């Protein structure tokens, strides 16, 4: 589904930092690489200091031999000029949703080799918006149409922004490199209706009191935007309580573990717990499993 929202990257928040420090002329140099994948969304119209990129995801539904371009709009809300370069990367979510980044073309399901840029770098003045044109060109082969594929487009600042910070006896120079990841998904038209979700198990987590885990797998050929939750019903007085939902996307062939901790205000006693995974799609049946448990806080 096409997303028309935008992503905001704020200075001094959510740093993924890679530090290279060494003494040189009585100073320490630190490089801070700020990497943010485009999942945080803010649609409030207000003044911002940061970087604004939209859309946050590029969805393609191309047939073999077809080529389509899409545009990334980048607005620089910092008070200084910035230069960005665009490049591709492969990536995966692991079973708990952590991102793993790989060289482009590493994965069988990568579409990175089909991506090119009309302009892979752009210089943006403060308060200015510039575009990077992303092109996907499908090969004219049946094998290219057999699976959904994906990659990332990274936008990374080229010119380091140096901030000198005085220390006790040395001067520290902090070089901040901004990097934003844009999801790229290619789902062949004939696979858009191939949606299959299966719950594999629902169980308590060993050695963790009142913690439970749903395991599910996407057996179709489209990414699913799921939510998981628990519905508790007291066997003593039929009191109801819902835990969650937890929202998560899941790629084809991916297994996902969804963990829940029961709130401490739930009274002790026996309960029926219904575990549910909903793909938020009328074409995909709800997946559910029920268990009877005794809660002891």
PDB file of C-alpha atoms in Angstrom:
ATOM      1  CA  UNK A   1       0.000   0.000   0.000  1.00  0.00           C
ATOM      2  CA  UNK A   2       1.406   3.382  -0.941  1.00  0.00           C
ATOM      3  CA  UNK A   3       2.408   5.446   2.040  1.00  0.00           C
ATOM      4  CA  UNK A   4       2.058   9.220   1.760  1.00  0.00           C
ATOM      5  CA  UNK A   5       3.360  10.017   5.194  1.00  0.00           C
ATOM      6  CA  UNK A   6       6.783  11.436   5.982  1.00  0.00           C
ATOM      7  CA  UNK A   7       9.679  10.577   8.212  1.00  0.00           C
ATOM      8  CA  UNK A   8      11.447  13.023  10.491  1.00  0.00           C
ATOM      9  CA  UNK A   9      15.043  12.660  11.597  1.00  0.00           C
ATOM     10  CA  UNK A  10      15.836  14.747  14.678  1.00  0.00           C
ATOM     11  CA  UNK A  11      19.259  15.896  15.821  1.00  0.00           C
ATOM     12  CA  UNK A  12      20.431  14.590  19.182  1.00  0.00           C
ATOM     13  CA  UNK A  13      17.920  11.722  19.349  1.00  0.00           C
ATOM     14  CA  UNK A  14      18.013   7.997  18.598  1.00  0.00           C
ATOM     15  CA  UNK A  15      21.730   7.722  17.826  1.00  0.00           C
ATOM     16  CA  UNK A  16      23.261   4.534  16.466  1.00  0.00           C
ATOM     17  CA  UNK A  17      26.859   5.513  17.110  1.00  0.00           C
ATOM     18  CA  UNK A  18      30.048   4.209  15.607  1.00  0.00           C
ATOM     19  CA  UNK A  19      33.019   5.858  17.295  1.00  0.00           C
ATOM     20  CA  UNK A  20      36.537   6.091  15.929  1.00  0.00           C
ATOM     21  CA  UNK A  21      38.674   8.065  18.399  1.00  0.00           C
ATOM     22  CA  UNK A  22      42.378   8.830  18.384  1.00  0.00           C
ATOM     23  CA  UNK A  23      44.688  11.469  19.825  1.00  0.00           C
ATOM     24  CA  UNK A  24      45.843  13.972  17.236  1.00  0.00           C
ATOM     25  CA  UNK A  25      47.307  17.382  18.087  1.00  0.00           C
ATOM     26  CA  UNK A  26      45.847  17.139  21.628  1.00  0.00           C
ATOM     27  CA  UNK A  27      42.315  16.414  20.339  1.00  0.00           C
ATOM     28  CA  UNK A  28      39.935  13.454  20.154  1.00  0.00           C
ATOM     29  CA  UNK A  29      37.857  12.811  17.010  1.00  0.00           C
ATOM     30  CA  UNK A  30      34.557  11.000  17.241  1.00  0.00           C
ATOM     31  CA  UNK A  31      32.335   9.980  14.345  1.00  0.00           C
ATOM     32  CA  UNK A  32      28.677   9.495  15.192  1.00  0.00           C
ATOM     33  CA  UNK A  33      26.690   7.661  12.549  1.00  0.00           C
ATOM     34  CA  UNK A  34      22.993   8.205  13.036  1.00  0.00           C
ATOM     35  CA  UNK A  35      21.030   5.473  11.241  1.00  0.00           C
ATOM     36  CA  UNK A  36      17.254   5.518  11.239  1.00  0.00           C
ATOM     37  CA  UNK A  37      14.977   3.184   9.322  1.00  0.00           C
ATOM     38  CA  UNK A  38      11.806   4.811   8.095  1.00  0.00           C
ATOM     39  CA  UNK A  39       9.151   3.534  10.434  1.00  0.00           C
ATOM     40  CA  UNK A  40       8.581   6.488  12.753  1.00  0.00           C
ATOM     41  CA  UNK A  41       5.829   8.723  11.360  1.00  0.00           C
ATOM     42  CA  UNK A  42       4.672  12.177  12.423  1.00  0.00           C
ATOM     43  CA  UNK A  43       1.970  13.922  10.399  1.00  0.00           C
ATOM     44  CA  UNK A  44       1.554  16.953  12.682  1.00  0.00           C
ATOM     45  CA  UNK A  45       1.932  20.218  10.731  1.00  0.00           C
ATOM     46  CA  UNK A  46       4.525  22.214  12.715  1.00  0.00           C
ATOM     47  CA  UNK A  47       8.018  23.646  12.501  1.00  0.00           C
ATOM     48  CA  UNK A  48      10.709  20.975  12.686  1.00  0.00           C
ATOM     49  CA  UNK A  49      14.444  20.893  13.075  1.00  0.00           C
ATOM     50  CA  UNK A  50      15.715  17.854  11.274  1.00  0.00           C
ATOM     51  CA  UNK A  51      15.470  15.978   8.035  1.00  0.00           C
ATOM     52  CA  UNK A  52      12.158  15.223   6.345  1.00  0.00           C
ATOM     53  CA  UNK A  53      11.934  12.385   3.814  1.00  0.00           C
ATOM     54  CA  UNK A  54       8.838  11.183   2.005  1.00  0.00           C
ATOM     55  CA  UNK A  55       7.540   8.706   1.159  1.00  0.00           C
ATOM     56  CA  UNK A  56       8.876   6.395   3.859  1.00  0.00           C
ATOM     57  CA  UNK A  57       8.429   3.321   1.649  1.00  0.00           C
ATOM     58  CA  UNK A  58       8.656   2.658  -2.077  1.00  0.00           C
ATOM     59  CA  UNK A  59       6.185   0.018  -3.250  1.00  0.00           C
ATOM     60  CA  UNK A  60       6.576  -1.467  -6.731  1.00  0.00           C
ATOM     61  CA  UNK A  61       4.237  -3.939  -8.459  1.00  0.00           C
ATOM     62  CA  UNK A  62       6.103  -4.489 -11.716  1.00  0.00           C
ATOM     63  CA  UNK A  63       5.727  -7.143 -14.394  1.00  0.00           C
ATOM     64  CA  UNK A  64       8.746  -8.632 -16.171  1.00  0.00           C
ATOM     65  CA  UNK A  65      10.571  -6.166 -18.387  1.00  0.00           C
ATOM     66  CA  UNK A  66       8.728  -3.199 -16.881  1.00  0.00           C
ATOM     67  CA  UNK A  67      10.468  -0.064 -15.577  1.00  0.00           C
ATOM     68  CA  UNK A  68       9.054   2.573 -13.217  1.00  0.00           C
ATOM     69  CA  UNK A  69      10.526   5.592 -11.456  1.00  0.00           C
ATOM     70  CA  UNK A  70       9.562   6.981  -8.051  1.00  0.00           C
ATOM     71  CA  UNK A  71      10.691  10.153  -6.334  1.00  0.00           C
ATOM     72  CA  UNK A  72      12.131  10.675  -2.863  1.00  0.00           C
ATOM     73  CA  UNK A  73      11.542  14.200  -1.559  1.00  0.00           C
ATOM     74  CA  UNK A  74      14.146  15.350   0.967  1.00  0.00           C
ATOM     75  CA  UNK A  75      13.683  18.546   2.974  1.00  0.00           C
ATOM     76  CA  UNK A  76      16.559  19.979   4.976  1.00  0.00           C
ATOM     77  CA  UNK A  77      15.207  21.639   8.123  1.00  0.00           C
ATOM     78  CA  UNK A  78      18.668  22.039   9.640  1.00  0.00           C
ATOM     79  CA  UNK A  79      20.273  25.508   9.696  1.00  0.00           C
ATOM     80  CA  UNK A  80      23.187  24.314   7.534  1.00  0.00           C
ATOM     81  CA  UNK A  81      23.693  22.893   4.031  1.00  0.00           C
ATOM     82  CA  UNK A  82      23.711  19.107   3.686  1.00  0.00           C
ATOM     83  CA  UNK A  83      24.844  16.754   0.919  1.00  0.00           C
ATOM     84  CA  UNK A  84      23.363  13.261   0.603  1.00  0.00           C
ATOM     85  CA  UNK A  85      24.257  10.255  -1.495  1.00  0.00           C
ATOM     86  CA  UNK A  86      21.893   7.374  -2.265  1.00  0.00           C
ATOM     87  CA  UNK A  87      22.834   3.697  -2.368  1.00  0.00           C
ATOM     88  CA  UNK A  88      21.189   0.309  -1.881  1.00  0.00           C
ATOM     89  CA  UNK A  89      21.555  -2.369   0.759  1.00  0.00           C
ATOM     90  CA  UNK A  90      20.053  -5.777   1.445  1.00  0.00           C
ATOM     91  CA  UNK A  91      18.373  -6.297   4.787  1.00  0.00           C
ATOM     92  CA  UNK A  92      16.440  -8.764   6.896  1.00  0.00           C
ATOM     93  CA  UNK A  93      14.323  -8.681  10.018  1.00  0.00           C
ATOM     94  CA  UNK A  94      15.210 -11.475  12.394  1.00  0.00           C
ATOM     95  CA  UNK A  95      12.605 -13.445  14.358  1.00  0.00           C
ATOM     96  CA  UNK A  96      12.196 -10.668  16.948  1.00  0.00           C
ATOM     97  CA  UNK A  97      12.234  -7.786  14.455  1.00  0.00           C
ATOM     98  CA  UNK A  98      15.864  -6.658  14.688  1.00  0.00           C
ATOM     99  CA  UNK A  99      17.251  -5.384  11.374  1.00  0.00           C
ATOM    100  CA  UNK A 100      20.312  -6.957   9.778  1.00  0.00           C
ATOM    101  CA  UNK A 101      22.074  -5.095   6.959  1.00  0.00           C
ATOM    102  CA  UNK A 102      23.948  -6.876   4.159  1.00  0.00           C
ATOM    103  CA  UNK A 103      25.737  -6.027   0.929  1.00  0.00           C
ATOM    104  CA  UNK A 104      23.345  -5.454  -1.999  1.00  0.00           C
ATOM    105  CA  UNK A 105      22.613  -8.641  -3.920  1.00  0.00           C
ATOM    106  CA  UNK A 106      23.466 -10.948  -1.000  1.00  0.00           C
ATOM    107  CA  UNK A 107      19.953 -12.311  -0.477  1.00  0.00           C
ATOM    108  CA  UNK A 108      17.936 -14.419  -2.899  1.00  0.00           C
ATOM    109  CA  UNK A 109      15.025 -12.070  -2.334  1.00  0.00           C
ATOM    110  CA  UNK A 110      17.030  -8.915  -3.014  1.00  0.00           C
ATOM    111  CA  UNK A 111      15.837  -6.435  -5.623  1.00  0.00           C
ATOM    112  CA  UNK A 112      18.843  -4.136  -5.105  1.00  0.00           C
ATOM    113  CA  UNK A 113      20.394  -5.027  -8.486  1.00  0.00           C
ATOM    114  CA  UNK A 114      17.264  -3.746 -10.240  1.00  0.00           C
ATOM    115  CA  UNK A 115      17.535  -0.308  -8.600  1.00  0.00           C
ATOM    116  CA  UNK A 116      19.335   2.653 -10.131  1.00  0.00           C
ATOM    117  CA  UNK A 117      19.328   6.410  -9.506  1.00  0.00           C
ATOM    118  CA  UNK A 118      19.030   9.209 -12.030  1.00  0.00           C
ATOM    119  CA  UNK A 119      20.941  11.321  -9.504  1.00  0.00           C
ATOM    120  CA  UNK A 120      22.567   9.497  -6.624  1.00  0.00           C
ATOM    121  CA  UNK A 121      23.674  12.640  -4.780  1.00  0.00           C
ATOM    122  CA  UNK A 122      21.999  15.901  -3.911  1.00  0.00           C
ATOM    123  CA  UNK A 123      23.005  19.123  -2.146  1.00  0.00           C
ATOM    124  CA  UNK A 124      20.255  20.714  -0.055  1.00  0.00           C
ATOM    125  CA  UNK A 125      20.333  24.207   1.435  1.00  0.00           C
ATOM    126  CA  UNK A 126      18.486  24.971   4.703  1.00  0.00           C
ATOM    127  CA  UNK A 127      14.684  24.892   4.276  1.00  0.00           C
ATOM    128  CA  UNK A 128      15.106  23.574   0.739  1.00  0.00           C
ATOM    129  CA  UNK A 129      13.557  20.400  -0.736  1.00  0.00           C
ATOM    130  CA  UNK A 130      15.331  18.333  -3.372  1.00  0.00           C
ATOM    131  CA  UNK A 131      14.500  15.048  -5.107  1.00  0.00           C
ATOM    132  CA  UNK A 132      16.319  11.806  -5.736  1.00  0.00           C
ATOM    133  CA  UNK A 133      14.833   9.755  -8.580  1.00  0.00           C
ATOM    134  CA  UNK A 134      14.730   6.003  -7.939  1.00  0.00           C
ATOM    135  CA  UNK A 135      14.240   3.666 -10.894  1.00  0.00           C
ATOM    136  CA  UNK A 136      13.401  -0.024 -10.808  1.00  0.00           C
ATOM    137  CA  UNK A 137      13.918  -2.016 -14.016  1.00  0.00           C
ATOM    138  CA  UNK A 138      12.641  -5.596 -13.983  1.00  0.00           C
ATOM    139  CA  UNK A 139      14.474  -8.229 -16.012  1.00  0.00           C
ATOM    140  CA  UNK A 140      12.456  -9.938 -18.707  1.00  0.00           C
ATOM    141  CA  UNK A 141      12.508 -13.344 -17.012  1.00  0.00           C
ATOM    142  CA  UNK A 142       9.929 -15.594 -15.375  1.00  0.00           C
ATOM    143  CA  UNK A 143      12.218 -16.201 -12.391  1.00  0.00           C
ATOM    144  CA  UNK A 144      12.092 -12.493 -11.492  1.00  0.00           C
ATOM    145  CA  UNK A 145       8.316 -12.795 -11.121  1.00  0.00           C
ATOM    146  CA  UNK A 146       8.325 -15.844  -8.844  1.00  0.00           C
ATOM    147  CA  UNK A 147       8.845 -14.063  -5.521  1.00  0.00           C
ATOM    148  CA  UNK A 148       8.332 -10.840  -3.657  1.00  0.00           C
ATOM    149  CA  UNK A 149      11.679  -9.092  -3.265  1.00  0.00           C
ATOM    150  CA  UNK A 150      12.954  -6.160  -1.226  1.00  0.00           C
ATOM    151  CA  UNK A 151      15.937  -3.974  -0.339  1.00  0.00           C
ATOM    152  CA  UNK A 152      16.777  -0.645   1.287  1.00  0.00           C
ATOM    153  CA  UNK A 153      17.689   2.687  -0.224  1.00  0.00           C
ATOM    154  CA  UNK A 154      19.991   4.521   2.152  1.00  0.00           C
ATOM    155  CA  UNK A 155      20.338   8.299   2.098  1.00  0.00           C
ATOM    156  CA  UNK A 156      23.600   9.180   3.817  1.00  0.00           C
ATOM    157  CA  UNK A 157      25.115  12.585   4.441  1.00  0.00           C
ATOM    158  CA  UNK A 158      28.409  13.074   2.624  1.00  0.00           C
ATOM    159  CA  UNK A 159      29.831  16.153   4.264  1.00  0.00           C
ATOM    160  CA  UNK A 160      30.427  15.618   7.961  1.00  0.00           C
ATOM    161  CA  UNK A 161      28.971  18.254  10.255  1.00  0.00           C
ATOM    162  CA  UNK A 162      31.611  18.997  12.881  1.00  0.00           C
ATOM    163  CA  UNK A 163      30.696  20.156  16.367  1.00  0.00           C
ATOM    164  CA  UNK A 164      33.603  21.100  18.617  1.00  0.00           C
ATOM    165  CA  UNK A 165      32.988  20.317  22.280  1.00  0.00           C
ATOM    166  CA  UNK A 166      35.480  21.433  24.965  1.00  0.00           C
ATOM    167  CA  UNK A 167      36.619  18.753  27.390  1.00  0.00           C
ATOM    168  CA  UNK A 168      38.745  19.037  30.534  1.00  0.00           C
ATOM    169  CA  UNK A 169      42.141  19.078  28.826  1.00  0.00           C
ATOM    170  CA  UNK A 170      41.397  18.164  25.228  1.00  0.00           C
ATOM    171  CA  UNK A 171      39.150  19.386  22.483  1.00  0.00           C
ATOM    172  CA  UNK A 172      36.631  16.862  21.164  1.00  0.00           C
ATOM    173  CA  UNK A 173      35.398  17.052  17.586  1.00  0.00           C
ATOM    174  CA  UNK A 174      32.131  15.213  16.868  1.00  0.00           C
ATOM    175  CA  UNK A 175      31.386  14.353  13.251  1.00  0.00           C
ATOM    176  CA  UNK A 176      27.750  13.414  12.761  1.00  0.00           C
ATOM    177  CA  UNK A 177      26.791  11.386   9.695  1.00  0.00           C
ATOM    178  CA  UNK A 178      23.061  11.097   9.040  1.00  0.00           C
ATOM    179  CA  UNK A 179      21.703   7.965   7.361  1.00  0.00           C
ATOM    180  CA  UNK A 180      18.048   7.268   6.603  1.00  0.00           C
ATOM    181  CA  UNK A 181      16.788   3.920   5.310  1.00  0.00           C
ATOM    182  CA  UNK A 182      13.836   3.758   2.921  1.00  0.00           C
ATOM    183  CA  UNK A 183      12.114   0.386   2.462  1.00  0.00           C
ATOM    184  CA  UNK A 184      11.783  -0.799  -1.157  1.00  0.00           C
ATOM    185  CA  UNK A 185       9.294  -3.601  -1.856  1.00  0.00           C
ATOM    186  CA  UNK A 186       8.674  -5.304  -5.213  1.00  0.00           C
ATOM    187  CA  UNK A 187       5.580  -7.526  -5.315  1.00  0.00           C
ATOM    188  CA  UNK A 188       4.735  -8.936  -8.776  1.00  0.00           C
ATOM    189  CA  UNK A 189       1.080  -8.262  -9.688  1.00  0.00           C
ATOM    190  CA  UNK A 190       0.111 -11.940  -9.808  1.00  0.00           C
ATOM    191  CA  UNK A 191       1.399 -12.447  -6.241  1.00  0.00           C
ATOM    192  CA  UNK A 192      -0.492  -9.604  -4.577  1.00  0.00           C
ATOM    193  CA  UNK A 193      -3.301 -11.975  -3.570  1.00  0.00           C
ATOM    194  CA  UNK A 194      -0.930 -14.690  -2.284  1.00  0.00           C
ATOM    195  CA  UNK A 195      -1.460 -14.026   1.435  1.00  0.00           C
ATOM    196  CA  UNK A 196      -1.075 -16.807   3.989  1.00  0.00           C
ATOM    197  CA  UNK A 197      -0.455 -16.486   7.706  1.00  0.00           C
ATOM    198  CA  UNK A 198      -0.098 -19.373  10.122  1.00  0.00           C
ATOM    199  CA  UNK A 199       0.285 -19.455  13.908  1.00  0.00           C
ATOM    200  CA  UNK A 200       2.778 -22.192  14.751  1.00  0.00           C
ATOM    201  CA  UNK A 201       2.577 -22.098  18.537  1.00  0.00           C
ATOM    202  CA  UNK A 202       1.420 -20.267  21.639  1.00  0.00           C
ATOM    203  CA  UNK A 203       3.243 -21.068  24.865  1.00  0.00           C
ATOM    204  CA  UNK A 204       4.541 -19.748  28.158  1.00  0.00           C
ATOM    205  CA  UNK A 205       8.171 -18.613  28.167  1.00  0.00           C
ATOM    206  CA  UNK A 206      10.376 -20.869  30.277  1.00  0.00           C
ATOM    207  CA  UNK A 207      11.627 -19.381  33.563  1.00  0.00           C
ATOM    208  CA  UNK A 208       9.683 -16.156  33.022  1.00  0.00           C
ATOM    209  CA  UNK A 209       6.549 -15.965  35.129  1.00  0.00           C
ATOM    210  CA  UNK A 210       3.454 -14.662  33.319  1.00  0.00           C
ATOM    211  CA  UNK A 211       5.294 -14.236  30.015  1.00  0.00           C
ATOM    212  CA  UNK A 212       3.950 -15.796  26.819  1.00  0.00           C
ATOM    213  CA  UNK A 213       5.060 -16.132  23.235  1.00  0.00           C
ATOM    214  CA  UNK A 214       3.262 -16.431  19.901  1.00  0.00           C
ATOM    215  CA  UNK A 215       5.187 -17.905  16.968  1.00  0.00           C
ATOM    216  CA  UNK A 216       3.794 -17.310  13.484  1.00  0.00           C
ATOM    217  CA  UNK A 217       5.016 -17.572   9.896  1.00  0.00           C
ATOM    218  CA  UNK A 218       4.156 -15.861   6.630  1.00  0.00           C
ATOM    219  CA  UNK A 219       3.605 -18.590   4.058  1.00  0.00           C
ATOM    220  CA  UNK A 220       2.448 -16.271   1.297  1.00  0.00           C
ATOM    221  CA  UNK A 221       4.285 -13.991  -1.121  1.00  0.00           C
ATOM    222  CA  UNK A 222       3.372 -10.553   0.208  1.00  0.00           C
ATOM    223  CA  UNK A 223       4.478  -8.659   3.273  1.00  0.00           C
ATOM    224  CA  UNK A 224       1.796  -8.721   5.978  1.00  0.00           C
ATOM    225  CA  UNK A 225       1.183  -5.916   8.477  1.00  0.00           C
ATOM    226  CA  UNK A 226       0.115  -7.852  11.552  1.00  0.00           C
ATOM    227  CA  UNK A 227      -0.931  -7.270  15.122  1.00  0.00           C
ATOM    228  CA  UNK A 228      -0.845  -9.800  17.938  1.00  0.00           C
ATOM    229  CA  UNK A 229      -2.734  -9.670  21.208  1.00  0.00           C
ATOM    230  CA  UNK A 230      -3.993 -11.772  24.099  1.00  0.00           C
ATOM    231  CA  UNK A 231      -7.568 -11.882  25.401  1.00  0.00           C
ATOM    232  CA  UNK A 232      -7.816 -13.042  29.013  1.00  0.00           C
ATOM    233  CA  UNK A 233     -11.040 -14.280  30.573  1.00  0.00           C
ATOM    234  CA  UNK A 234     -11.256 -15.093  34.292  1.00  0.00           C
ATOM    235  CA  UNK A 235     -12.729 -18.520  34.946  1.00  0.00           C
ATOM    236  CA  UNK A 236     -13.922 -17.248  38.327  1.00  0.00           C
ATOM    237  CA  UNK A 237     -16.016 -14.215  37.337  1.00  0.00           C
ATOM    238  CA  UNK A 238     -15.625 -13.942  33.524  1.00  0.00           C
ATOM    239  CA  UNK A 239     -13.702 -10.640  33.802  1.00  0.00           C
ATOM    240  CA  UNK A 240     -12.090  -9.742  30.473  1.00  0.00           C
ATOM    241  CA  UNK A 241      -8.742  -8.085  29.761  1.00  0.00           C
ATOM    242  CA  UNK A 242      -6.770  -7.542  26.560  1.00  0.00           C
ATOM    243  CA  UNK A 243      -2.968  -7.437  26.475  1.00  0.00           C
ATOM    244  CA  UNK A 244      -1.527  -5.692  23.438  1.00  0.00           C
ATOM    245  CA  UNK A 245      -1.811  -5.250  20.534  1.00  0.00           C
ATOM    246  CA  UNK A 246       1.775  -5.513  19.350  1.00  0.00           C
ATOM    247  CA  UNK A 247       2.162  -4.373  15.745  1.00  0.00           C
ATOM    248  CA  UNK A 248       4.690  -6.051  13.465  1.00  0.00           C
ATOM    249  CA  UNK A 249       5.334  -6.571   9.743  1.00  0.00           C
ATOM    250  CA  UNK A 250       6.376  -9.988   8.466  1.00  0.00           C
ATOM    251  CA  UNK A 251       8.082 -10.846   5.187  1.00  0.00           C
ATOM    252  CA  UNK A 252       7.347 -13.975   3.098  1.00  0.00           C
ATOM    253  CA  UNK A 253       9.011 -17.097   4.532  1.00  0.00           C
ATOM    254  CA  UNK A 254       9.689 -15.235   7.761  1.00  0.00           C
ATOM    255  CA  UNK A 255       9.011 -16.692  11.184  1.00  0.00           C
ATOM    256  CA  UNK A 256       8.164 -14.137  13.884  1.00  0.00           C
ATOM    257  CA  UNK A 257       8.225 -14.427  17.674  1.00  0.00           C
ATOM    258  CA  UNK A 258       5.884 -12.074  19.557  1.00  0.00           C
ATOM    259  CA  UNK A 259       6.386 -11.843  23.327  1.00  0.00           C
ATOM    260  CA  UNK A 260       3.865 -10.663  25.902  1.00  0.00           C
ATOM    261  CA  UNK A 261       4.241  -9.836  29.596  1.00  0.00           C
ATOM    262  CA  UNK A 262       1.006  -9.894  31.599  1.00  0.00           C
ATOM    263  CA  UNK A 263       0.336  -6.726  33.643  1.00  0.00           C
ATOM    264  CA  UNK A 264       0.996  -7.040  37.361  1.00  0.00           C
ATOM    265  CA  UNK A 265      -2.496  -5.769  38.241  1.00  0.00           C
ATOM    266  CA  UNK A 266      -4.196  -8.931  36.948  1.00  0.00           C
ATOM    267  CA  UNK A 267      -5.638 -10.793  39.989  1.00  0.00           C
ATOM    268  CA  UNK A 268      -4.397 -14.274  40.762  1.00  0.00           C
ATOM    269  CA  UNK A 269      -6.499 -17.134  39.519  1.00  0.00           C
ATOM    270  CA  UNK A 270      -7.281 -19.362  36.562  1.00  0.00           C
ATOM    271  CA  UNK A 271      -7.812 -17.793  33.167  1.00  0.00           C
ATOM    272  CA  UNK A 272      -8.585 -18.721  29.618  1.00  0.00           C
ATOM    273  CA  UNK A 273      -6.113 -16.954  27.285  1.00  0.00           C
ATOM    274  CA  UNK A 274      -6.925 -16.539  23.604  1.00  0.00           C
ATOM    275  CA  UNK A 275      -3.837 -15.645  21.556  1.00  0.00           C
ATOM    276  CA  UNK A 276      -4.648 -13.880  18.281  1.00  0.00           C
ATOM    277  CA  UNK A 277      -2.638 -12.774  15.257  1.00  0.00           C
ATOM    278  CA  UNK A 278      -4.521 -10.499  12.851  1.00  0.00           C
ATOM    279  CA  UNK A 279      -3.034  -9.633   9.437  1.00  0.00           C
ATOM    280  CA  UNK A 280      -5.375  -6.631   9.119  1.00  0.00           C
ATOM    281  CA  UNK A 281      -6.551  -7.995   5.790  1.00  0.00           C
ATOM    282  CA  UNK A 282     -10.008  -9.349   4.983  1.00  0.00           C
ATOM    283  CA  UNK A 283      -8.413 -11.984   2.744  1.00  0.00           C
ATOM    284  CA  UNK A 284      -6.324 -13.460   5.575  1.00  0.00           C
ATOM    285  CA  UNK A 285      -8.144 -15.413   8.309  1.00  0.00           C
ATOM    286  CA  UNK A 286      -7.407 -14.639  11.948  1.00  0.00           C
ATOM    287  CA  UNK A 287      -4.998 -17.062  13.575  1.00  0.00           C
ATOM    288  CA  UNK A 288      -5.805 -18.017  17.163  1.00  0.00           C
ATOM    289  CA  UNK A 289      -4.879 -20.470  19.891  1.00  0.00           C
ATOM    290  CA  UNK A 290      -6.426 -20.919  23.351  1.00  0.00           C
ATOM    291  CA  UNK A 291      -4.946 -22.144  26.619  1.00  0.00           C
ATOM    292  CA  UNK A 292      -6.015 -22.348  30.265  1.00  0.00           C
ATOM    293  CA  UNK A 293      -3.445 -21.003  32.734  1.00  0.00           C
ATOM    294  CA  UNK A 294      -3.128 -20.139  36.396  1.00  0.00           C
ATOM    295  CA  UNK A 295      -1.779 -16.669  37.090  1.00  0.00           C
ATOM    296  CA  UNK A 296       0.293 -16.094  40.226  1.00  0.00           C
ATOM    297  CA  UNK A 297       1.681 -12.622  40.690  1.00  0.00           C
TER     298      UNK A 297
END
